[in-house]
Amino acid sequence: MRVWVDISNSPQVLFFRPLIRLLRERGHDVAVTTRQYAQTVELLTLHGIRHEVVGPQHGGPGVPGKARAMAGRLRALRRFASRRSFDVALSHASHELPLVARSLGIPSAYAFDYELARVQHGLGCRTSRRVVVPEAIPQGRLDRLGAPAAKVRRYPGIKEEYYLHGFEPDGSVVSALGIDPERVLVVARTPPDVSLYHRHGNQLFDGVLERLGRDERVLAVVLPRTGEQADAIRARGLPSILVPEHAIDAQSLVALADLVVSAGGTMNREAVALGVPAYTTFAGRLGAVDTALVNQGRMRTLTSARALVLEKRSGWAGRVERDPAVMLDLLVSALER
């Protein structure tokens, strides 16, 4: 079987890494396309995933730029796929893939776990054959996106519990960054400023940076989404803030951290899956998955930078692992009518 996977953003690299390995172990041929955005290409290289950059890079925060970039990438992806005889196409929140796949008659599966990004998911849900989502998302919200129950396949828990199955952290990431083990290690993830679903600033996250950056007991590794974010944070000159120059093994860093603070979603959910304390400063409306994690006490909503509990931790309390083969089987169910 010839499988096409499109990876358009950094978190998707980790989602697909075990699935690509399983596909190849089962004897299937896998082709991976990507774009120049955030640390996506660096992470694909870091994790040894063969890939081809197809189409223009991200169009930036404005709607016109996004529309131009999307049109260019759709054309480029269609040229790429039309030269090959793919049996199925898979993506996680890369809505351009199901659009192209449908135009070429390729069955596709479209997965996501934040249902409030309505524009992109409306496109992906309506044009894919299969929609794969967590059980936490109510069917009514999927109906509005064009994903009726007959098209939907659900999985228990969160996607991070699947792709972190069997994961053991590599301690060399800490030593490579020169982190003092006596300090409280915080991993912070910046807001998704270029996303349509995040159209407001995040003053709370700015306050968190100020508190962490001026506490000599702390070392906060901040993982920005874009070069502009990285430059802006370094320019603040906060002594307890470290911004890596290149993509790193963020999952190992999260697993070894004392706490994680994210203004997005994936990194907090990785912390939850690994049993690491996690705080969300997301300024938009929480989706069903994160709402459930907060209600279960597995993730905390931060309302003030002063509320952060900055202390060393021991052990992985409440780690959950799930079989990634279950996720893969849900995705390839797109081959079924």
mmCIF file of N, CA and C in Angstrom, residues 114 116 191-192 197-202 263-264 280-287 290-291 301:
data_model
loop_
_atom_site.group_PDB
_atom_site.id
_atom_site.type_symbol
_atom_site.label_atom_id
_atom_site.label_comp_id
_atom_site.label_asym_id
_atom_site.label_seq_id
_atom_site.Cartn_x
_atom_site.Cartn_y
_atom_site.Cartn_z
ATOM 1 N N TYR A 114 -8.638 19.824 18.439
ATOM 2 C CA TYR A 114 -9.133 21.138 18.895
ATOM 3 C C TYR A 114 -10.201 21.581 17.914
ATOM 4 N N LEU A 116 -12.364 23.927 17.777
ATOM 5 C CA LEU A 116 -12.797 25.312 17.636
ATOM 6 C C LEU A 116 -12.025 26.084 16.559
ATOM 7 N N PRO A 191 2.412 31.464 22.702
ATOM 8 C CA PRO A 191 1.066 31.411 22.102
ATOM 9 C C PRO A 191 1.123 31.168 20.596
ATOM 10 N N PRO A 192 0.049 30.598 20.028
ATOM 11 C CA PRO A 192 -0.038 30.396 18.571
ATOM 12 C C PRO A 192 -0.478 31.674 17.870
ATOM 13 N N TYR A 197 -7.482 30.972 14.982
ATOM 14 C CA TYR A 197 -8.285 30.789 16.188
ATOM 15 C C TYR A 197 -7.691 31.515 17.399
ATOM 16 N N HIS A 198 -6.580 32.209 17.220
ATOM 17 C CA HIS A 198 -5.937 32.898 18.339
ATOM 18 C C HIS A 198 -5.692 34.346 17.929
ATOM 19 N N ARG A 199 -6.750 35.146 18.001
ATOM 20 C CA ARG A 199 -6.698 36.513 17.491
ATOM 21 C C ARG A 199 -6.618 37.557 18.604
ATOM 22 N N HIS A 200 -5.845 37.280 19.617
ATOM 23 C CA HIS A 200 -5.718 38.247 20.705
ATOM 24 C C HIS A 200 -4.377 38.036 21.370
ATOM 25 N N GLY A 201 -3.902 39.034 22.073
ATOM 26 C CA GLY A 201 -2.637 38.892 22.761
ATOM 27 C C GLY A 201 -2.775 37.997 23.977
ATOM 28 N N ASN A 202 -1.659 37.793 24.663
ATOM 29 C CA ASN A 202 -1.690 36.935 25.845
ATOM 30 C C ASN A 202 -0.844 37.595 26.925
ATOM 31 N N ALA A 263 0.948 28.260 26.329
ATOM 32 C CA ALA A 263 -0.157 29.072 25.845
ATOM 33 C C ALA A 263 -0.839 28.410 24.655
ATOM 34 N N GLY A 264 -0.396 27.185 24.327
ATOM 35 C CA GLY A 264 -1.036 26.401 23.283
ATOM 36 C C GLY A 264 -1.660 25.166 23.884
ATOM 37 N N THR A 280 -2.094 25.785 31.777
ATOM 38 C CA THR A 280 -2.439 26.410 30.516
ATOM 39 C C THR A 280 -2.688 27.902 30.705
ATOM 40 N N THR A 281 -2.126 28.697 29.793
ATOM 41 C CA THR A 281 -2.407 30.132 29.763
ATOM 42 C C THR A 281 -3.092 30.487 28.444
ATOM 43 N N PHE A 282 -3.700 29.493 27.801
ATOM 44 C CA PHE A 282 -4.339 29.706 26.503
ATOM 45 C C PHE A 282 -5.378 30.816 26.609
ATOM 46 N N ALA A 283 -5.281 31.807 25.723
ATOM 47 C CA ALA A 283 -6.156 32.981 25.818
ATOM 48 C C ALA A 283 -7.463 32.809 25.056
ATOM 49 N N GLY A 284 -7.550 31.782 24.239
ATOM 50 C CA GLY A 284 -8.790 31.528 23.509
ATOM 51 C C GLY A 284 -9.727 30.648 24.318
ATOM 52 N N ARG A 285 -10.747 30.149 23.660
ATOM 53 C CA ARG A 285 -11.700 29.255 24.300
ATOM 54 C C ARG A 285 -11.130 27.842 24.323
ATOM 55 N N LEU A 286 -11.117 27.215 25.489
ATOM 56 C CA LEU A 286 -10.601 25.863 25.592
ATOM 57 C C LEU A 286 -11.503 24.898 24.832
ATOM 58 N N GLY A 287 -10.891 23.970 24.113
ATOM 59 C CA GLY A 287 -11.647 22.930 23.446
ATOM 60 C C GLY A 287 -12.100 21.867 24.428
ATOM 61 N N ASP A 290 -9.134 19.801 26.367
ATOM 62 C CA ASP A 290 -8.479 20.496 27.470
ATOM 63 C C ASP A 290 -9.445 20.788 28.611
ATOM 64 N N THR A 291 -10.695 21.078 28.284
ATOM 65 C CA THR A 291 -11.697 21.281 29.327
ATOM 66 C C THR A 291 -11.843 20.022 30.179
ATOM 67 N N THR A 301 -5.633 25.534 35.032
ATOM 68 C CA THR A 301 -5.793 26.803 34.335
ATOM 69 C C THR A 301 -5.128 27.894 35.160
#
